[in-house]
C-alpha positions as a Python dict, from the first residue, in 0.01 Angstrom:
ca = {
    (1, 'X'): (0, 0, 0),
    (2, 'X'): (154, 303, -110),
    (3, 'X'): (95, 642, 114),
    (4, 'X'): (59, 948, -98),
    (5, 'X'): (123, 1274, 126),
    (6, 'X'): (1, 1583, -49),
    (7, 'X'): (236, 1902, -1),
    (8, 'X'): (128, 2188, 252),
    (9, 'X'): (50, 2484, 45),
    (10, 'X'): (224, 2808, 125),
    (11, 'X'): (98, 3066, 336),
    (12, 'X'): (122, 3303, 34),
    (13, 'X'): (-106, 3051, -161),
    (14, 'X'): (-396, 3049, 62),
    (15, 'X'): (-707, 3287, 9),
    (16, 'X'): (-693, 3629, 193),
    (17, 'X'): (-1010, 3513, 379),
    (18, 'X'): (-852, 3242, 521),
    (19, 'X'): (-535, 3466, 672),
    (20, 'X'): (-737, 3665, 872),
    (21, 'X'): (-1068, 3588, 1071),
    (22, 'X'): (-1314, 3893, 1077),
    (23, 'X'): (-1337, 4095, 1404),
    (24, 'X'): (-1627, 4013, 1556),
    (25, 'X'): (-1712, 4383, 1634),
    (26, 'X'): (-1658, 4504, 1267),
    (27, 'X'): (-1882, 4507, 1004),
    (28, 'X'): (-1753, 4384, 673),
    (29, 'X'): (-1800, 4584, 336),
    (30, 'X'): (-2036, 4295, 198),
    (31, 'X'): (-2246, 4258, 490),
    (32, 'X'): (-2255, 3894, 497),
    (33, 'X'): (-2325, 3796, 831),
    (34, 'X'): (-2026, 4011, 1015),
    (35, 'X'): (-2151, 4134, 1365),
    (36, 'X'): (-2221, 4503, 1376),
    (37, 'X'): (-2054, 4727, 1646),
    (38, 'X'): (-2327, 4824, 1905),
    (39, 'X'): (-2410, 5198, 1885),
    (40, 'X'): (-2229, 5265, 2210),
    (41, 'X'): (-1910, 5082, 2109),
    (42, 'X'): (-1634, 5304, 1907),
    (43, 'X'): (-1338, 5108, 1701),
    (44, 'X'): (-1018, 5140, 1889),
    (45, 'X'): (-1193, 5295, 2202),
    (46, 'X'): (-1256, 5111, 2550),
    (47, 'X'): (-1591, 4956, 2597),
    (48, 'X'): (-1696, 5181, 2829),
    (49, 'X'): (-1605, 5512, 2656),
    (50, 'X'): (-1927, 5620, 2512),
    (51, 'X'): (-2113, 5533, 2821),
    (52, 'X'): (-1861, 5688, 3040),
    (53, 'X'): (-1876, 6038, 2808),
    (54, 'X'): (-2281, 6004, 2784),
    (55, 'X'): (-2279, 6007, 3168),
    (56, 'X'): (-2069, 6284, 3243),
    (57, 'X'): (-2229, 6498, 2985),
    (58, 'X'): (-2566, 6404, 3098),
    (59, 'X'): (-2466, 6488, 3471),
    (60, 'X'): (-2317, 6814, 3348),
    (61, 'X'): (-2643, 6920, 3191),
    (62, 'X'): (-2864, 6825, 3480),
    (63, 'X'): (-2638, 6996, 3732),
    (64, 'X'): (-2575, 7326, 3551),
    (65, 'X'): (-2947, 7350, 3448),
    (66, 'X'): (-3163, 7228, 3731),
    (67, 'X'): (-3363, 7465, 3872),
    (68, 'X'): (-3186, 7784, 3711),
    (69, 'X'): (-3474, 8002, 3827),
    (70, 'X'): (-3391, 7958, 4173),
    (71, 'X'): (-3058, 8175, 4094),
    (72, 'X'): (-3301, 8463, 4045),
    (73, 'X'): (-3165, 8753, 3861),
    (74, 'X'): (-2797, 8662, 3981),
    (75, 'X'): (-2575, 8950, 3938),
    (76, 'X'): (-2868, 9232, 3916),
    (77, 'X'): (-2552, 9461, 3746),
    (78, 'X'): (-2561, 9249, 3431),
    (79, 'X'): (-2906, 9122, 3444),
    (80, 'X'): (-3022, 9488, 3396),
    (81, 'X'): (-2793, 9514, 3122),
    (82, 'X'): (-2912, 9214, 2941),
    (83, 'X'): (-3312, 9355, 2982),
    (84, 'X'): (-3173, 9669, 2837),
    (85, 'X'): (-3025, 9462, 2551),
    (86, 'X'): (-3355, 9295, 2475),
    (87, 'X'): (-3549, 9630, 2456),
    (88, 'X'): (-3252, 9835, 2254),
    (89, 'X'): (-3018, 9737, 1971),
    (90, 'X'): (-2801, 10021, 2067),
    (91, 'X'): (-2824, 9918, 2431),
    (92, 'X'): (-2730, 9583, 2297),
    (93, 'X'): (-2429, 9678, 2088),
    (94, 'X'): (-2258, 9913, 2359),
    (95, 'X'): (-2361, 9671, 2673),
    (96, 'X'): (-2556, 9958, 2824),
    (97, 'X'): (-2708, 9928, 3180),
    (98, 'X'): (-3033, 10106, 3084),
    (99, 'X'): (-3228, 10090, 2742),
    (100, 'X'): (-3180, 10479, 2712),
    (101, 'X'): (-2806, 10369, 2696),
    (102, 'X'): (-2686, 10643, 2945),
    (103, 'X'): (-2411, 10435, 3079),
    (104, 'X'): (-2257, 10083, 3002),
    (105, 'X'): (-2144, 9812, 3234),
    (106, 'X'): (-1791, 9792, 3312),
    (107, 'X'): (-1710, 9497, 3077),
    (108, 'X'): (-1741, 9456, 2685),
    (109, 'X'): (-2043, 9317, 2594),
    (110, 'X'): (-1978, 8992, 2415),
    (111, 'X'): (-2097, 8765, 2711),
    (112, 'X'): (-2427, 8984, 2740),
    (113, 'X'): (-2486, 8938, 2350),
    (114, 'X'): (-2553, 8584, 2395),
    (115, 'X'): (-2790, 8636, 2682),
    (116, 'X'): (-2971, 8914, 2521),
    (117, 'X'): (-3011, 8703, 2209),
    (118, 'X'): (-3171, 8426, 2453),
    (119, 'X'): (-3401, 8691, 2591),
    (120, 'X'): (-3507, 8805, 2232),
    (121, 'X'): (-3596, 8459, 2134),
    (122, 'X'): (-3756, 8337, 2448),
    (123, 'X'): (-3844, 8649, 2632),
    (124, 'X'): (-3640, 8796, 2895),
    (125, 'X'): (-3641, 8600, 3236),
    (126, 'X'): (-3419, 8437, 3475),
    (127, 'X'): (-3444, 8125, 3280),
    (128, 'X'): (-3370, 8259, 2941),
    (129, 'X'): (-3078, 8455, 3089),
    (130, 'X'): (-2916, 8169, 3285),
    (131, 'X'): (-2958, 7918, 3013),
    (132, 'X'): (-2660, 8034, 2781),
    (133, 'X'): (-2445, 8015, 3089),
    (134, 'X'): (-2550, 7616, 3156),
    (135, 'X'): (-2504, 7550, 2806),
    (136, 'X'): (-2150, 7714, 2790),
    (137, 'X'): (-2064, 7528, 3092),
    (138, 'X'): (-2159, 7198, 2887),
    (139, 'X'): (-1979, 7277, 2594),
    (140, 'X'): (-1671, 7365, 2800),
    (141, 'X'): (-1677, 7006, 2957),
    (142, 'X'): (-1723, 6853, 2626),
    (143, 'X'): (-1430, 7034, 2456),
    (144, 'X'): (-1223, 6961, 2742),
    (145, 'X'): (-1299, 6569, 2754),
    (146, 'X'): (-1219, 6591, 2328),
    (147, 'X'): (-910, 6784, 2392),
    (148, 'X'): (-734, 6562, 2685),
    (149, 'X'): (-867, 6238, 2512),
    (150, 'X'): (-664, 6327, 2189),
    (151, 'X'): (-346, 6430, 2440),
    (152, 'X'): (-353, 6162, 2687),
    (153, 'X'): (-626, 5906, 2619),
    (154, 'X'): (-970, 5825, 2763),
    (155, 'X'): (-906, 5759, 3147),
    (156, 'X'): (-718, 6103, 3161),
    (157, 'X'): (-1022, 6288, 2954),
    (158, 'X'): (-1284, 6121, 3199),
    (159, 'X'): (-1076, 6234, 3533),
    (160, 'X'): (-1046, 6620, 3353),
    (161, 'X'): (-1370, 6652, 3264),
    (162, 'X'): (-1505, 6530, 3595),
    (163, 'X'): (-1283, 6759, 3766),
    (164, 'X'): (-1410, 7052, 3564),
    (165, 'X'): (-1769, 6943, 3588),
    (166, 'X'): (-1781, 6893, 3969),
    (167, 'X'): (-1539, 7164, 4086),
    (168, 'X'): (-1773, 7380, 4290),
    (169, 'X'): (-1690, 7720, 4187),
    (170, 'X'): (-1738, 7604, 3809),
    (171, 'X'): (-2090, 7485, 3894),
    (172, 'X'): (-2146, 7844, 4039),
    (173, 'X'): (-2018, 8021, 3735),
    (174, 'X'): (-2190, 7815, 3490),
    (175, 'X'): (-2524, 7889, 3674),
    (176, 'X'): (-2452, 8279, 3703),
    (177, 'X'): (-2479, 8565, 3455),
    (178, 'X'): (-2116, 8692, 3518),
    (179, 'X'): (-1879, 8716, 3223),
    (180, 'X'): (-1681, 8430, 3339),
    (181, 'X'): (-1883, 8129, 3189),
    (182, 'X'): (-1820, 8234, 2843),
    (183, 'X'): (-1455, 8349, 2908),
    (184, 'X'): (-1387, 7982, 3022),
    (185, 'X'): (-1557, 7843, 2712),
    (186, 'X'): (-1365, 8069, 2477),
    (187, 'X'): (-1025, 7992, 2633),
    (188, 'X'): (-1079, 7617, 2646),
    (189, 'X'): (-1160, 7659, 2256),
    (190, 'X'): (-864, 7845, 2189),
    (191, 'X'): (-665, 7586, 2372),
    (192, 'X'): (-858, 7337, 2142),
    (193, 'X'): (-769, 7517, 1830),
    (194, 'X'): (-395, 7558, 1934),
    (195, 'X'): (-357, 7196, 2008),
    (196, 'X'): (-507, 7107, 1639),
    (197, 'X'): (-247, 7354, 1525),
    (198, 'X'): (55, 7138, 1736),
    (199, 'X'): (-68, 6825, 1579),
    (200, 'X'): (-107, 6943, 1201),
    (201, 'X'): (141, 7229, 1178),
    (202, 'X'): (-113, 7440, 1013),
    (203, 'X'): (-147, 7810, 1035),
    (204, 'X'): (-526, 7804, 1058),
    (205, 'X'): (-549, 7650, 1387),
    (206, 'X'): (-317, 7906, 1547),
    (207, 'X'): (-499, 8184, 1363),
    (208, 'X'): (-835, 8019, 1515),
    (209, 'X'): (-710, 8002, 1850),
    (210, 'X'): (-594, 8366, 1836),
    (211, 'X'): (-914, 8470, 1756),
    (212, 'X'): (-1110, 8296, 2001),
    (213, 'X'): (-893, 8468, 2243),
    (214, 'X'): (-946, 8799, 2093),
    (215, 'X'): (-1352, 8709, 2113),
    (216, 'X'): (-1267, 8620, 2504),
    (217, 'X'): (-1149, 8959, 2538),
    (218, 'X'): (-1442, 9113, 2438),
    (219, 'X'): (-1596, 8924, 2738),
    (220, 'X'): (-1360, 9015, 3011),
    (221, 'X'): (-1091, 9225, 2854),
    (222, 'X'): (-704, 9161, 2983),
    (223, 'X'): (-817, 8848, 3154),
    (224, 'X'): (-837, 8660, 2830),
    (225, 'X'): (-449, 8777, 2735),
    (226, 'X'): (-345, 8530, 3040),
    (227, 'X'): (-319, 8266, 2826),
    (228, 'X'): (-148, 8446, 2516),
    (229, 'X'): (230, 8350, 2637),
    (230, 'X'): (124, 7990, 2707),
    (231, 'X'): (-35, 7929, 2380),
    (232, 'X'): (261, 8115, 2214),
    (233, 'X'): (534, 7911, 2423),
    (234, 'X'): (356, 7567, 2319),
    (235, 'X'): (356, 7636, 1972),
    (236, 'X'): (700, 7796, 1938),
    (237, 'X'): (844, 7523, 2116),
    (238, 'X'): (655, 7206, 2010),
    (239, 'X'): (510, 7315, 1657),
    (240, 'X'): (614, 7073, 1387),
    (241, 'X'): (725, 7319, 1127),
    (242, 'X'): (1081, 7468, 1103),
    (243, 'X'): (1134, 7755, 1356),
    (244, 'X'): (1118, 8039, 1079),
    (245, 'X'): (769, 7909, 942),
    (246, 'X'): (678, 7908, 1341),
    (247, 'X'): (776, 8246, 1382),
    (248, 'X'): (577, 8342, 1061),
    (249, 'X'): (264, 8179, 1192),
    (250, 'X'): (276, 8346, 1519),
    (251, 'X'): (280, 8649, 1355),
    (252, 'X'): (-28, 8575, 1143),
    (253, 'X'): (-194, 8455, 1486),
    (254, 'X'): (-87, 8803, 1650),
    (255, 'X'): (-257, 8981, 1355),
    (256, 'X'): (-588, 8781, 1420),
    (257, 'X'): (-556, 8852, 1785),
    (258, 'X'): (-541, 9216, 1725),
    (259, 'X'): (-854, 9233, 1496),
    (260, 'X'): (-1077, 9001, 1678),
    (261, 'X'): (-1011, 9192, 2014),
    (262, 'X'): (-974, 9521, 1894),
    (263, 'X'): (-1262, 9585, 1638),
    (264, 'X'): (-1520, 9663, 1886),
    (265, 'X'): (-1300, 9889, 2101),
    (266, 'X'): (-1215, 10079, 1804),
    (267, 'X'): (-1579, 10136, 1698),
    (268, 'X'): (-1652, 10275, 2047),
    (269, 'X'): (-1382, 10509, 2038),
    (270, 'X'): (-1425, 10611, 1693),
    (271, 'X'): (-1797, 10683, 1767),
    (272, 'X'): (-1891, 11060, 1889),
    (273, 'X'): (-1875, 11051, 2269),
    (274, 'X'): (-2204, 11246, 2247),
    (275, 'X'): (-2378, 10986, 2043),
    (276, 'X'): (-2291, 10690, 2250),
    (277, 'X'): (-2343, 10566, 2632),
    (278, 'X'): (-2077, 10685, 2903),
    (279, 'X'): (-1811, 10395, 2943),
    (280, 'X'): (-1917, 10249, 3301),
    (281, 'X'): (-1591, 10198, 3491),
    (282, 'X'): (-1383, 10457, 3325),
    (283, 'X'): (-1266, 10808, 3445),
    (284, 'X'): (-1275, 10948, 3099),
    (285, 'X'): (-1542, 10813, 2920),
    (286, 'X'): (-1279, 10602, 2726),
    (287, 'X'): (-1301, 10211, 2666),
    (288, 'X'): (-919, 10215, 2663),
    (289, 'X'): (-913, 10392, 3003),
    (290, 'X'): (-1142, 10102, 3127),
    (291, 'X'): (-975, 9823, 2958),
    (292, 'X'): (-592, 9918, 3106),
    (293, 'X'): (-737, 10097, 3429),
    (294, 'X'): (-1038, 9949, 3609),
    (295, 'X'): (-1024, 9606, 3414),
    (296, 'X'): (-642, 9607, 3419),
    (297, 'X'): (-372, 9751, 3629),
    (298, 'X'): (-641, 9857, 3912),
    (299, 'X'): (-671, 9462, 3940),
    (300, 'X'): (-306, 9431, 4048),
    (301, 'X'): (-222, 9766, 4215),
    (302, 'X'): (-544, 9791, 4398),
    (303, 'X'): (-662, 10111, 4282),
    (304, 'X'): (-1035, 10199, 4209),
    (305, 'X'): (-1252, 10260, 3908),
    (306, 'X'): (-1489, 10526, 3748),
    (307, 'X'): (-1835, 10571, 3745),
    (308, 'X'): (-2051, 10281, 3697),
    (309, 'X'): (-1811, 10026, 3814),
    (310, 'X'): (-1972, 9699, 3946),
    (311, 'X'): (-1715, 9676, 4242),
    (312, 'X'): (-1357, 9624, 4260),
    (313, 'X'): (-1036, 9700, 4418),
    (314, 'X'): (-1005, 9913, 4721),
    (315, 'X'): (-771, 10216, 4808),
    (316, 'X'): (-616, 10011, 5074),
    (317, 'X'): (-441, 9773, 4827),
    (318, 'X'): (-718, 9497, 4884),
    (319, 'X'): (-949, 9375, 4630),
    (320, 'X'): (-1325, 9336, 4667),
    (321, 'X'): (-1287, 9033, 4400),
    (322, 'X'): (-1060, 8817, 4579),
    (323, 'X'): (-866, 8950, 4885),
    (324, 'X'): (-567, 9148, 4932),
    (325, 'X'): (-242, 9083, 4689),
    (326, 'X'): (60, 8864, 4787),
    (327, 'X'): (235, 8550, 4628),
    (328, 'X'): (-17, 8333, 4845),
    (329, 'X'): (-330, 8523, 4756),
    (330, 'X'): (-433, 8218, 4537),
    (331, 'X'): (-433, 8027, 4882),
    (332, 'X'): (-626, 8259, 5098),
    (333, 'X'): (-945, 8243, 5266),
    (334, 'X'): (-1139, 8381, 4985),
    (335, 'X'): (-969, 8196, 4685),
    (336, 'X'): (-808, 7882, 4821),
    (337, 'X'): (-1148, 7682, 4891),
    (338, 'X'): (-1243, 7759, 4522),
    (339, 'X'): (-978, 7584, 4281),
    (340, 'X'): (-632, 7632, 4469),
    (341, 'X'): (-677, 7298, 4640),
    (342, 'X'): (-599, 7137, 4300),
    (343, 'X'): (-292, 7348, 4238),
    (344, 'X'): (-40, 7110, 4435),
    (345, 'X'): (-194, 6801, 4251),
    (346, 'X'): (-142, 6996, 3914),
    (347, 'X'): (198, 7094, 3973),
    (348, 'X'): (298, 6736, 4058),
    (349, 'X'): (164, 6610, 3768),
    (350, 'X'): (334, 6879, 3549),
    (351, 'X'): (666, 6800, 3695),
    (352, 'X'): (638, 6435, 3659),
    (353, 'X'): (523, 6469, 3304),
    (354, 'X'): (803, 6666, 3196),
    (355, 'X'): (1057, 6455, 3354),
    (356, 'X'): (915, 6165, 3192),
    (357, 'X'): (897, 6313, 2862),
    (358, 'X'): (1233, 6479, 2886),
    (359, 'X'): (1391, 6280, 2608),
    (360, 'X'): (1115, 6290, 2365),
    (361, 'X'): (1141, 6485, 2052),
    (362, 'X'): (1103, 6845, 2029),
    (363, 'X'): (729, 6790, 1866),
    (364, 'X'): (609, 6507, 2074),
    (365, 'X'): (245, 6551, 2139),
    (366, 'X'): (273, 6406, 2507),
    (367, 'X'): (534, 6667, 2590),
    (368, 'X'): (351, 6929, 2405),
    (369, 'X'): (46, 6882, 2643),
    (370, 'X'): (250, 6924, 2944),
    (371, 'X'): (409, 7258, 2775),
    (372, 'X'): (47, 7386, 2691),
    (373, 'X'): (-119, 7313, 3031),
    (374, 'X'): (153, 7394, 3258),
    (375, 'X'): (236, 7728, 3086),
    (376, 'X'): (-146, 7832, 3092),
    (377, 'X'): (-167, 7713, 3476),
    (378, 'X'): (172, 7936, 3572),
    (379, 'X'): (1, 8244, 3364),
    (380, 'X'): (-321, 8209, 3540),
    (381, 'X'): (-180, 8194, 3878),
    (382, 'X'): (115, 8452, 3844),
    (383, 'X'): (-111, 8769, 3795),
    (384, 'X'): (-345, 8752, 4101),
    (385, 'X'): (-26, 8689, 4295),
    (386, 'X'): (157, 9017, 4218),
    (387, 'X'): (211, 9217, 4527),
    (388, 'X'): (260, 9575, 4437),
    (389, 'X'): (63, 9835, 4709),
}
C-alpha cells in the first residue's frame, strides 16, 4: 500500500479570507453576516467610553440647568443690562445698563449679547438669561473631554471633565450671569484650536485660537490675555514646522488677536461721545481707560474704578473680588476653597509629566500637552498673586 502525502500549501497561496478572521465587532463591506458594533461602541476605544461620556455630559447638563429660576436674577447689575439689550439694539451693542443708553456696564458686552439674544427669543426672564450660561458650561466640559482624550487618552479625559464639571466654583459660574462662563468656554476652545495647530502644524488652527482669545477679550478684557503667553510658548516650542515658519504663523495669530479683540473697541472709541452711552467704570468716558484702568492695572495695584463700576478694588490695596494681593493670595480664605486645592496636585502632575517626557522629541504630543497646560496654569496664577501696593 502506498501512502501519498499532499504538500501543504504556502501561506501566500492561501485565500486572503482564510488568513484573518473578521473582527466580531466589525462590519465587513458586504454585510454577509458580520456582527455590527453596538451603537455605544467605538472602534479602538474602551467599551465604557461612550457610556461614560454620556453619563458625564448628562450629569453636567442636569447639574448646571436644574431649577435655574432659583438663582433669580443673579448679578442684578448685569441682569439690568441684559433686560435693556432685549429692549434696545443700541443698548445691546454698547452693553448699556439702561434702555436709554445713558451708561454702560463695566465690561465689554460679548457675554451679554448671548443672554440678550436668548431673551429676545424666549422673552426676558431668569431662565432665558441663565440658560446660555448653563449651556456654555456643558460645552466647556465637552470640549475639555475631547481635547484631553486626544492628548492623553480616555481615562484622563474622564478625570479632567469630571474635575471641571464637579468643582463647586465651576458649578456657580455656569449657573450665574457674570461674564466668566463665556470667558471660560472661549479660552478652552482656544486651547483646543491651539492643540489642533500643534498636531497638524497648520496656520488656521493657530489663527482660530487667537481669534477665540480675542472674542474672550470682549467678555472680560485683559483676563482673556492671561493665556496668550501659554499658547505662544506651546506652539513655538512644540509646533511641527521649522522655526522660521512657526514665527511667521505666530505673526498671523497676533494679527488675528488684534483684529478680533479690537474691532468693537475701535468702533466705541471712534463713535462720537455725545451719541453713545458713558463707558461705565472709566474715569474719562473711554473704553481704553476702562480696559487698562479699572479692568487692568487696578486689579493688580488695588486702585478703584470710575462711575458705573460694579465693584472692585479698594484704596487700601485689597480687592473686593478676591482679597488682598500677595504671593499666597490664591490660597487665602476667599480663593483657597474655590480652586486652589487642585493646584498642588496639578503642579505635581506637571513636574512628573515634563520629567517623563524629557527625552521625547521636540514636537511630541504628550510633551506638548504638559507645556500647554503647565504654561496656562502658571499664567492664570501669576497675575492675582502680584503684591504691589
